[in-house]
Short mmCIF file of C-alpha atoms in Angstrom, two decimals:
data_model
loop_
_atom_site.label_atom_id
_atom_site.label_comp_id
_atom_site.label_asym_id
_atom_site.label_seq_id
_atom_site.Cartn_x
_atom_site.Cartn_y
_atom_site.Cartn_z
CA MET A 1 -71.88 -10.50 20.12
CA LYS A 2 -72.51 -11.45 23.72
CA GLU A 3 -72.77 -7.94 25.16
CA PHE A 4 -76.12 -6.31 24.60
CA ASP A 5 -78.07 -3.23 25.53
CA PRO A 6 -81.66 -4.13 26.38
CA ALA A 7 -82.83 -0.52 26.06
CA LEU A 8 -85.47 -1.23 23.42
CA TYR A 9 -86.17 -4.77 22.23
CA LEU A 10 -88.38 -5.39 19.21
CA VAL A 11 -90.21 -8.72 19.17
CA THR A 12 -91.52 -9.43 15.68
CA ASP A 13 -95.04 -10.54 14.83
CA GLN A 14 -96.00 -11.00 11.18
CA LYS A 15 -99.69 -10.88 12.01
CA LEU A 16 -99.38 -7.44 13.60
CA SER A 17 -97.26 -5.94 10.83
CA LYS A 18 -100.16 -4.93 8.58
CA GLY A 19 -98.88 -6.94 5.63
CA ARG A 20 -95.45 -5.32 5.61
CA PRO A 21 -92.44 -7.69 5.48
CA VAL A 22 -90.60 -8.34 8.72
CA GLU A 23 -87.34 -7.01 7.22
CA TYR A 24 -88.99 -3.64 6.63
CA ILE A 25 -90.37 -3.39 10.17
CA VAL A 26 -87.03 -4.46 11.65
CA GLU A 27 -84.90 -2.02 9.66
CA GLN A 28 -87.22 0.90 10.38
CA ALA A 29 -87.32 -0.03 14.06
CA VAL A 30 -83.53 -0.22 14.27
CA LYS A 31 -83.20 3.16 12.59
CA GLY A 32 -85.59 4.46 15.24
CA GLY A 33 -83.46 3.18 18.12
CA VAL A 34 -84.27 -0.48 18.72
CA SER A 35 -81.18 -2.09 20.30
CA MET A 36 -82.15 -5.78 20.11
CA VAL A 37 -84.46 -7.79 17.85
CA GLN A 38 -86.24 -11.06 18.57
CA LEU A 39 -87.56 -13.04 15.62
CA ARG A 40 -90.70 -14.83 16.77
CA GLU A 41 -92.43 -17.05 14.24
CA LYS A 42 -94.94 -19.64 15.32
CA ASP A 43 -96.73 -20.67 12.13
CA CYS A 44 -94.16 -21.19 9.41
CA SER A 45 -92.01 -24.04 8.14
CA THR A 46 -88.53 -24.53 9.53
CA LEU A 47 -87.16 -23.64 6.11
CA ASP A 48 -88.96 -20.28 6.07
CA PHE A 49 -87.97 -19.55 9.66
CA VAL A 50 -84.31 -20.30 8.90
CA SER A 51 -84.37 -18.21 5.71
CA MET A 52 -85.88 -15.25 7.51
CA ALA A 53 -83.37 -15.56 10.37
CA ILE A 54 -80.39 -15.66 7.98
CA GLN A 55 -81.69 -12.58 6.19
CA LEU A 56 -82.27 -10.65 9.43
CA LYS A 57 -78.89 -11.67 10.82
CA LYS A 58 -77.21 -10.13 7.78
CA LEU A 59 -79.26 -6.94 8.10
CA LEU A 60 -78.76 -6.58 11.85
CA THR A 61 -75.05 -7.29 11.76
CA SER A 62 -74.61 -4.17 9.63
CA TYR A 63 -76.34 -2.18 12.40
CA HIS A 64 -74.46 -3.98 15.23
CA VAL A 65 -77.79 -5.02 16.70
CA PRO A 66 -78.08 -8.56 18.14
CA LEU A 67 -80.59 -11.02 16.68
CA ILE A 68 -82.37 -13.26 19.17
CA ILE A 69 -84.47 -16.25 18.03
CA ASN A 70 -87.63 -17.19 19.89
CA ASP A 71 -87.90 -20.80 21.10
CA ARG A 72 -86.04 -22.52 18.24
CA LEU A 73 -82.42 -23.34 19.00
CA ASP A 74 -82.13 -25.08 15.62
CA VAL A 75 -82.98 -21.82 13.86
CA ALA A 76 -80.61 -19.89 16.13
CA LEU A 77 -77.77 -22.26 15.28
CA ALA A 78 -78.56 -22.34 11.56
CA SER A 79 -78.58 -18.54 11.32
CA ASP A 80 -75.69 -18.00 13.73
CA ALA A 81 -77.99 -15.73 15.71
CA ASP A 82 -76.63 -13.89 18.73
CA GLY A 83 -79.14 -15.31 21.11
CA LEU A 84 -82.12 -17.46 21.97
CA HIS A 85 -85.22 -16.54 23.92
CA ILE A 86 -86.97 -19.40 25.70
CA GLY A 87 -90.32 -19.53 27.42
CA GLN A 88 -91.38 -21.88 30.19
CA ASP A 89 -92.68 -24.41 27.61
CA ASP A 90 -89.56 -24.35 25.48
CA MET A 91 -86.31 -26.28 25.78
CA PRO A 92 -85.00 -26.42 29.37
CA TYR A 93 -82.43 -23.64 29.88
CA VAL A 94 -79.62 -25.93 31.04
CA ILE A 95 -79.82 -28.05 27.87
CA ALA A 96 -80.05 -24.98 25.63
CA ARG A 97 -76.98 -23.42 27.26
CA LYS A 98 -74.98 -26.62 26.92
CA ILE A 99 -75.66 -26.75 23.18
CA PHE A 100 -75.58 -23.02 22.41
CA GLY A 101 -72.59 -22.14 24.59
CA TYR A 102 -71.64 -19.21 26.80
CA GLY A 103 -70.68 -17.02 23.88
CA LYS A 104 -74.37 -16.55 23.14
CA ILE A 105 -77.21 -14.65 24.80
CA ILE A 106 -80.01 -16.70 26.36
CA GLY A 107 -83.09 -15.02 27.79
CA LEU A 108 -85.92 -16.66 29.72
CA SER A 109 -89.55 -15.60 30.09
CA VAL A 110 -90.68 -15.16 33.68
CA GLU A 111 -94.34 -14.69 34.45
CA ASN A 112 -94.45 -14.80 38.23
CA MET A 113 -92.37 -14.74 41.41
CA GLU A 114 -92.03 -18.52 41.48
CA GLN A 115 -90.40 -18.52 38.04
CA ALA A 116 -88.24 -15.54 39.03
CA LYS A 117 -86.92 -17.57 41.96
CA GLU A 118 -86.09 -20.47 39.66
CA ALA A 119 -84.42 -18.08 37.20
CA ASN A 120 -82.19 -16.76 39.99
CA LYS A 121 -80.60 -20.23 40.14
CA LEU A 122 -79.68 -20.02 36.44
CA ASP A 123 -77.05 -17.96 34.65
CA VAL A 124 -79.43 -16.66 32.01
CA ASP A 125 -78.41 -13.39 30.37
CA TYR A 126 -81.73 -11.70 30.99
CA ILE A 127 -85.27 -12.44 32.03
CA GLY A 128 -88.29 -11.29 30.06
CA LEU A 129 -91.03 -10.10 32.42
CA SER A 130 -94.38 -10.79 30.85
CA PRO A 131 -96.96 -9.57 30.52
CA VAL A 132 -96.71 -6.21 32.23
CA PHE A 133 -100.08 -5.14 30.89
CA VAL A 134 -102.80 -7.19 29.16
CA THR A 135 -102.51 -6.95 25.38
CA GLY A 136 -104.07 -8.27 22.21
CA THR A 137 -100.82 -10.06 21.26
CA LYS A 138 -101.16 -12.82 23.81
CA PRO A 139 -104.81 -12.74 24.82
CA GLU A 140 -104.54 -16.08 26.60
CA LEU A 141 -102.40 -14.49 29.29
CA VAL A 142 -104.82 -12.80 31.63
CA ASN A 143 -102.68 -12.44 34.73
CA ALA A 144 -100.74 -9.28 33.95
CA LEU A 145 -97.92 -8.41 36.36
CA GLY A 146 -98.72 -4.74 36.47
CA LEU A 147 -96.19 -2.19 37.69
CA ALA A 148 -96.38 -3.70 41.20
CA GLY A 149 -95.40 -7.11 39.81
CA VAL A 150 -92.48 -5.62 37.88
CA ARG A 151 -91.33 -3.85 41.05
CA GLU A 152 -91.59 -6.99 43.16
CA ILE A 153 -89.72 -9.23 40.72
CA THR A 154 -87.00 -6.76 39.71
CA SER A 155 -86.18 -5.98 43.34
CA PHE A 156 -85.65 -9.70 43.88
CA SER A 157 -84.13 -10.86 40.58
CA LYS A 158 -80.38 -10.88 40.01
CA HIS A 159 -80.85 -10.66 36.23
CA LYS A 160 -81.40 -7.85 33.79
CA ALA A 161 -85.18 -7.69 33.39
CA ILE A 162 -86.77 -6.75 30.10
CA ALA A 163 -90.45 -5.95 30.46
CA ILE A 164 -92.95 -6.87 27.75
CA GLY A 165 -96.69 -6.62 27.24
CA GLY A 166 -98.63 -3.49 26.39
CA ILE A 167 -95.63 -1.15 26.60
CA SER A 168 -95.81 2.16 24.74
CA ALA A 169 -94.25 5.63 24.85
CA GLN A 170 -97.01 6.61 27.28
CA ASN A 171 -96.16 4.08 30.00
CA ALA A 172 -92.45 3.49 29.22
CA ALA A 173 -91.10 5.71 32.00
CA ASP A 174 -93.41 4.08 34.57
CA VAL A 175 -92.16 0.60 33.66
CA LEU A 176 -88.52 1.68 33.90
CA ARG A 177 -89.17 3.35 37.25
CA ALA A 178 -90.67 0.05 38.42
CA GLY A 179 -87.25 -1.52 37.86
CA ALA A 180 -87.13 -2.84 34.29
CA THR A 181 -83.68 -2.68 32.68
CA GLY A 182 -85.19 -2.48 29.21
CA LEU A 183 -88.46 -2.50 27.33
CA ALA A 184 -89.68 -5.04 24.80
CA VAL A 185 -92.32 -4.06 22.31
CA VAL A 186 -94.43 -5.89 19.74
CA SER A 187 -97.46 -4.03 18.44
CA ALA A 188 -96.44 -0.47 19.44
CA ILE A 189 -93.78 -0.73 16.72
CA SER A 190 -94.99 -3.46 14.31
CA SER A 191 -98.50 -2.05 13.98
CA ALA A 192 -97.45 1.60 13.85
CA ASP A 193 -97.97 3.49 10.60
CA ASP A 194 -94.39 4.72 10.98
CA PRO A 195 -92.39 2.04 12.83
CA MET A 196 -89.22 4.17 12.90
CA LYS A 197 -91.00 7.09 14.53
CA ALA A 198 -92.79 4.77 16.96
CA ALA A 199 -89.50 3.15 17.98
CA ASN A 200 -87.85 6.54 18.34
CA GLU A 201 -90.54 7.85 20.67
CA ILE A 202 -90.09 4.93 23.06
CA ARG A 203 -86.31 5.01 22.77
CA GLN A 204 -86.31 8.66 23.77
CA LYS A 205 -88.20 7.78 26.94
CA VAL A 206 -85.57 5.15 27.77
CA ASP A 207 -82.70 7.55 27.15
CA GLU A 208 -84.41 10.26 29.20
CA PHE A 209 -84.89 7.86 32.12
CA ARG A 210 -81.29 6.73 31.88
CA ASN A 211 -80.05 10.32 31.88
CA THR A 212 -82.31 11.82 34.50
CA GLY A 213 -83.75 8.87 36.43
CA LYS A 214 -87.27 9.91 35.55
CA MET B 1 -74.75 -45.01 16.38
CA LYS B 2 -74.18 -44.04 12.77
CA GLU B 3 -74.71 -47.47 11.23
CA PHE B 4 -78.33 -48.42 10.82
CA ASP B 5 -80.50 -51.08 9.30
CA PRO B 6 -83.48 -49.55 7.52
CA ALA B 7 -85.39 -52.85 7.42
CA LEU B 8 -88.45 -51.57 9.26
CA TYR B 9 -88.75 -47.95 10.32
CA LEU B 10 -91.54 -46.83 12.63
CA VAL B 11 -92.63 -43.20 12.27
CA THR B 12 -94.69 -42.17 15.29
CA ASP B 13 -98.01 -40.39 15.18
CA GLN B 14 -99.82 -39.64 18.44
CA LYS B 15 -103.11 -39.06 16.64
CA LEU B 16 -103.05 -42.55 15.10
CA SER B 17 -102.07 -44.35 18.30
CA LYS B 18 -105.63 -44.71 19.65
CA GLY B 19 -104.82 -42.92 22.90
CA ARG B 20 -101.92 -45.18 23.78
CA PRO B 21 -98.66 -43.45 24.82
CA VAL B 22 -95.92 -43.22 22.20
CA GLU B 23 -93.51 -45.11 24.50
CA TYR B 24 -95.86 -48.09 24.52
CA ILE B 25 -96.24 -48.16 20.74
CA VAL B 26 -92.49 -47.80 20.26
CA GLU B 27 -91.51 -50.54 22.68
CA GLN B 28 -94.05 -52.98 21.27
CA ALA B 29 -92.95 -52.15 17.73
CA VAL B 30 -89.30 -52.70 18.56
CA LYS B 31 -90.10 -56.04 20.17
CA GLY B 32 -91.87 -56.91 16.95
CA GLY B 33 -88.83 -56.16 14.78
CA VAL B 34 -88.73 -52.41 14.09
CA SER B 35 -85.09 -51.48 13.44
CA MET B 36 -85.34 -47.65 13.47
CA VAL B 37 -87.75 -45.18 15.08
CA GLN B 38 -88.61 -41.67 14.00
CA LEU B 39 -90.28 -39.38 16.53
CA ARG B 40 -92.58 -37.07 14.62
CA GLU B 41 -94.48 -34.48 16.65
CA LYS B 42 -96.05 -31.49 14.99
CA ASP B 43 -98.40 -30.05 17.59
CA CYS B 44 -96.64 -29.94 20.92
CA SER B 45 -94.41 -27.54 22.80
CA THR B 46 -90.64 -27.76 22.41
CA LEU B 47 -90.46 -28.79 26.07
CA ASP B 48 -92.82 -31.75 25.53
CA PHE B 49 -91.03 -32.76 22.31
CA VAL B 50 -87.64 -32.70 24.07
CA SER B 51 -88.97 -34.64 27.07
CA MET B 52 -90.47 -37.32 24.83
CA ALA B 53 -87.27 -37.57 22.78
CA ILE B 54 -85.09 -37.97 25.88
CA GLN B 55 -87.39 -40.70 27.18
CA LEU B 56 -87.42 -42.57 23.86
CA LYS B 57 -83.67 -42.25 23.45
CA LYS B 58 -83.21 -44.01 26.79
CA LEU B 59 -85.66 -46.74 25.84
CA LEU B 60 -84.24 -47.30 22.36
CA THR B 61 -80.62 -47.32 23.48
CA SER B 62 -81.40 -50.40 25.56
CA TYR B 63 -82.65 -52.09 22.37
CA HIS B 64 -79.77 -50.78 20.20
CA VAL B 65 -82.31 -49.15 17.91
CA PRO B 66 -81.52 -45.67 16.56
CA LEU B 67 -83.81 -42.73 17.34
CA ILE B 68 -84.38 -40.26 14.52
CA ILE B 69 -86.10 -36.89 15.12
CA ASN B 70 -88.40 -35.41 12.51
CA ASP B 71 -87.62 -31.84 11.37
CA ARG B 72 -86.32 -30.43 14.67
CA LEU B 73 -82.53 -30.35 14.95
CA ASP B 74 -82.85 -28.60 18.32
CA VAL B 75 -84.76 -31.59 19.69
CA ALA B 76 -82.28 -34.01 18.09
CA LEU B 77 -79.36 -32.21 19.75
CA ALA B 78 -81.11 -31.88 23.12
CA SER B 79 -81.93 -35.59 23.25
CA ASP B 80 -78.65 -36.75 21.69
CA ALA B 81 -80.72 -38.59 19.10
CA ASP B 82 -78.97 -40.73 16.52
CA GLY B 83 -80.41 -38.91 13.58
CA LEU B 84 -82.58 -36.25 12.00
CA HIS B 85 -85.14 -36.63 9.25
CA ILE B 86 -85.77 -33.54 7.16
CA GLY B 87 -88.42 -32.79 4.59
CA GLN B 88 -88.22 -30.37 1.71
CA ASP B 89 -89.68 -27.56 3.90
CA ASP B 90 -87.33 -28.16 6.80
CA MET B 91 -83.81 -26.91 7.44
CA PRO B 92 -81.57 -27.12 4.34
CA TYR B 93 -79.54 -30.34 4.48
CA VAL B 94 -76.15 -28.67 4.20
CA ILE B 95 -76.78 -26.47 7.25
CA ALA B 96 -78.20 -29.37 9.25
CA ARG B 97 -75.16 -31.53 8.47
CA LYS B 98 -72.75 -28.77 9.44
CA ILE B 99 -74.38 -28.41 12.85
CA PHE B 100 -75.22 -32.07 13.53
CA GLY B 101 -71.98 -33.56 12.20
CA TYR B 102 -71.06 -36.68 10.25
CA GLY B 103 -71.35 -38.93 13.27
CA LYS B 104 -75.12 -38.68 12.96
CA ILE B 105 -77.72 -40.04 10.54
CA ILE B 106 -79.54 -37.53 8.33
CA GLY B 107 -82.36 -38.63 6.07
CA LEU B 108 -84.20 -36.54 3.51
CA SER B 109 -87.73 -36.88 2.12
CA VAL B 110 -87.91 -37.20 -1.65
CA GLU B 111 -91.25 -36.98 -3.39
CA ASN B 112 -90.32 -36.95 -7.07
CA MET B 113 -87.51 -37.50 -9.54
CA GLU B 114 -86.45 -33.85 -9.42
CA GLN B 115 -85.83 -34.07 -5.69
CA ALA B 116 -84.10 -37.44 -6.12
CA LYS B 117 -81.65 -35.78 -8.54
CA GLU B 118 -80.94 -33.03 -6.02
CA ALA B 119 -80.50 -35.62 -3.26
CA ASN B 120 -77.88 -37.42 -5.36
CA LYS B 121 -75.68 -34.33 -4.98
CA LEU B 122 -75.87 -34.60 -1.19
CA ASP B 123 -74.24 -37.08 1.19
CA VAL B 124 -77.46 -37.84 3.06
CA ASP B 125 -77.57 -41.21 4.82
CA TYR B 126 -80.87 -42.23 3.29
CA ILE B 127 -83.79 -40.86 1.35
CA GLY B 128 -87.38 -41.35 2.38
CA LEU B 129 -89.55 -42.06 -0.66
CA SER B 130 -93.02 -40.70 -0.04
CA PRO B 131 -95.76 -41.39 -0.47
CA VAL B 132 -95.70 -44.78 -2.14
CA PHE B 133 -99.45 -45.13 -1.78
CA VAL B 134 -102.09 -42.56 -0.80
CA THR B 135 -102.89 -42.73 2.92
CA GLY B 136 -104.96 -41.04 5.57
CA THR B 137 -101.81 -39.89 7.43
CA LYS B 138 -100.91 -37.20 4.92
CA PRO B 139 -104.11 -36.60 2.97
CA GLU B 140 -102.71 -33.42 1.39
CA LEU B 141 -100.27 -35.50 -0.63
CA VAL B 142 -102.25 -36.75 -3.59
CA ASN B 143 -99.43 -37.59 -6.00
CA ALA B 144 -98.43 -41.02 -4.80
CA LEU B 145 -95.30 -42.48 -6.38
CA GLY B 146 -96.74 -45.95 -6.79
CA LEU B 147 -94.50 -48.96 -7.34
CA ALA B 148 -93.45 -47.54 -10.72
CA GLY B 149 -92.23 -44.34 -9.04
CA VAL B 150 -90.30 -46.31 -6.43
CA ARG B 151 -88.70 -48.37 -9.21
CA GLU B 152 -87.75 -45.29 -11.21
CA ILE B 153 -86.23 -43.38 -8.31
CA THR B 154 -84.41 -46.30 -6.67
CA SER B 155 -82.80 -47.33 -9.95
CA PHE B 156 -81.43 -43.80 -10.23
CA SER B 157 -80.67 -42.86 -6.62
CA LYS B 158 -77.30 -43.53 -5.04
CA HIS B 159 -78.80 -43.56 -1.55
CA LYS B 160 -80.53 -46.16 0.59
CA ALA B 161 -84.21 -45.58 -0.07
CA ILE B 162 -86.80 -46.09 2.64
CA ALA B 163 -90.32 -46.19 1.27
CA ILE B 164 -93.25 -44.72 3.21
CA GLY B 165 -96.96 -44.25 2.69
CA GLY B 166 -99.61 -46.93 2.90
CA ILE B 167 -97.19 -49.79 3.45
CA SER B 168 -98.49 -52.96 5.10
CA ALA B 169 -97.66 -56.66 5.33
CA GLN B 170 -99.78 -57.15 2.21
CA ASN B 171 -97.75 -54.92 -0.11
CA ALA B 172 -94.36 -55.03 1.68
CA ALA B 173 -92.76 -57.54 -0.70
CA ASP B 174 -93.93 -55.57 -3.76
CA VAL B 175 -92.32 -52.38 -2.45
CA LEU B 176 -89.04 -54.13 -1.72
CA ARG B 177 -89.07 -55.74 -5.16
CA ALA B 178 -89.52 -52.24 -6.59
CA GLY B 179 -86.14 -51.36 -5.11
CA ALA B 180 -86.75 -49.97 -1.59
CA THR B 181 -83.96 -50.75 0.89
CA GLY B 182 -86.35 -50.57 3.80
CA LEU B 183 -89.95 -49.87 4.73
CA ALA B 184 -91.31 -47.06 6.90
CA VAL B 185 -94.66 -47.46 8.55
CA VAL B 186 -96.99 -45.20 10.50
CA SER B 187 -100.56 -46.40 10.87
CA ALA B 188 -100.02 -50.11 10.10
CA ILE B 189 -98.20 -50.31 13.43
CA SER B 190 -99.46 -47.32 15.50
CA SER B 191 -103.13 -48.02 14.84
CA ALA B 192 -102.88 -51.80 15.13
CA ASP B 193 -104.62 -53.47 18.06
CA ASP B 194 -101.38 -55.37 18.65
CA PRO B 195 -98.47 -53.17 17.47
CA MET B 196 -95.89 -55.86 18.22
CA LYS B 197 -97.68 -58.44 16.10
CA ALA B 198 -98.26 -55.88 13.32
CA ALA B 199 -94.56 -54.96 13.28
CA ASN B 200 -93.57 -58.58 13.29
CA GLU B 201 -95.72 -59.44 10.28
CA ILE B 202 -94.08 -56.72 8.19
CA ARG B 203 -90.61 -57.53 9.49
CA GLN B 204 -91.03 -61.13 8.44
CA LYS B 205 -91.78 -59.97 4.90
CA VAL B 206 -88.58 -57.93 4.89
CA ASP B 207 -86.50 -60.82 6.20
CA GLU B 208 -88.07 -63.19 3.71
CA PHE B 209 -87.28 -60.84 0.84
CA ARG B 210 -83.72 -60.41 2.05
CA ASN B 211 -83.24 -64.17 2.30
CA THR B 212 -84.95 -65.27 -0.86
CA GLY B 213 -85.21 -62.16 -3.05
CA LYS B 214 -88.99 -62.48 -3.20
#
């Protein structure tokens, strides 16, 4: 599936899932309103990554929710995932697109205006704006964009912009008002006692903004 | 290039190269008689891995020496490498072959008789027998095959078998006599003061064995 709704995008993190399996978090999140899922695994074997991706692809297909793989085009191909998310240190976009094809979603992380300008030259399917706020997930990133940064980049970018980093039900409306097309969430869902409820609370904010503009 | 001569197979390791760039080690090794090169990088970004692979592919093409990528099919595709080497924790062979195609070389690590039996069911292009001897490169592997293990597996296996682990000019002839089709080397070349000379010494042993059977 090439079409996608970036309303609410779950990015997985085993370490933040309080020992619960990724399949559980993902299914609960989808039931709560998550419209896209990114499988992000940094510390496992290729075999485990592929196995997990194949399992999630099966699960998500039944919900008509696209599966995006972080960084690893090999895993995306092996699992027939719907998309690939690449950061600035991952495979160059042009090479990834050539191999993966135009039938697939490719998203690119953008962390500043310079990168947003470069992204405007590419036919990526979305940009990931990160980090909006400073979080515990990626402590090495200290230069948060803030709402002003989101506003500046989204007013310039030609792409759908999915904001990530410290987003919760509390600040969701603010981030959308700043110009984000959708919201990506890690800990607010993965670390929640009730991931379905947590997802639903943020999804409601997105739907409200879409319906009323506030 | 799908045809390959497994006579002497260099497997790169940045950490064992004494600060010298991988391109230097590889070019010297090829001048010394290395007939295949595997780029193995475990601790770098996908971008760096792809960049290095593209650079090596260019270099090796001029020497008509195939480039094999360790584990990462995405990097192999991005660099148009000649082959992929997978271990038992990497992508399942059948999936890798489907994506990479029959025009490419795929090798599989085999560490015991059980895995050799499984490999006999697959149309891999070669198996990598490891480790023949215990080495500092992979200290976690304590169950070395020894010459007896190489003899046992090669007499059973239907595939070309490239032996790896602690191989040097001193034991090269023994390993070939035990049934290995070719020899793979890490530190004996990468850590040598003169990688070209080190490669040449081992290559001479291979040629001698091929010519005289001893």
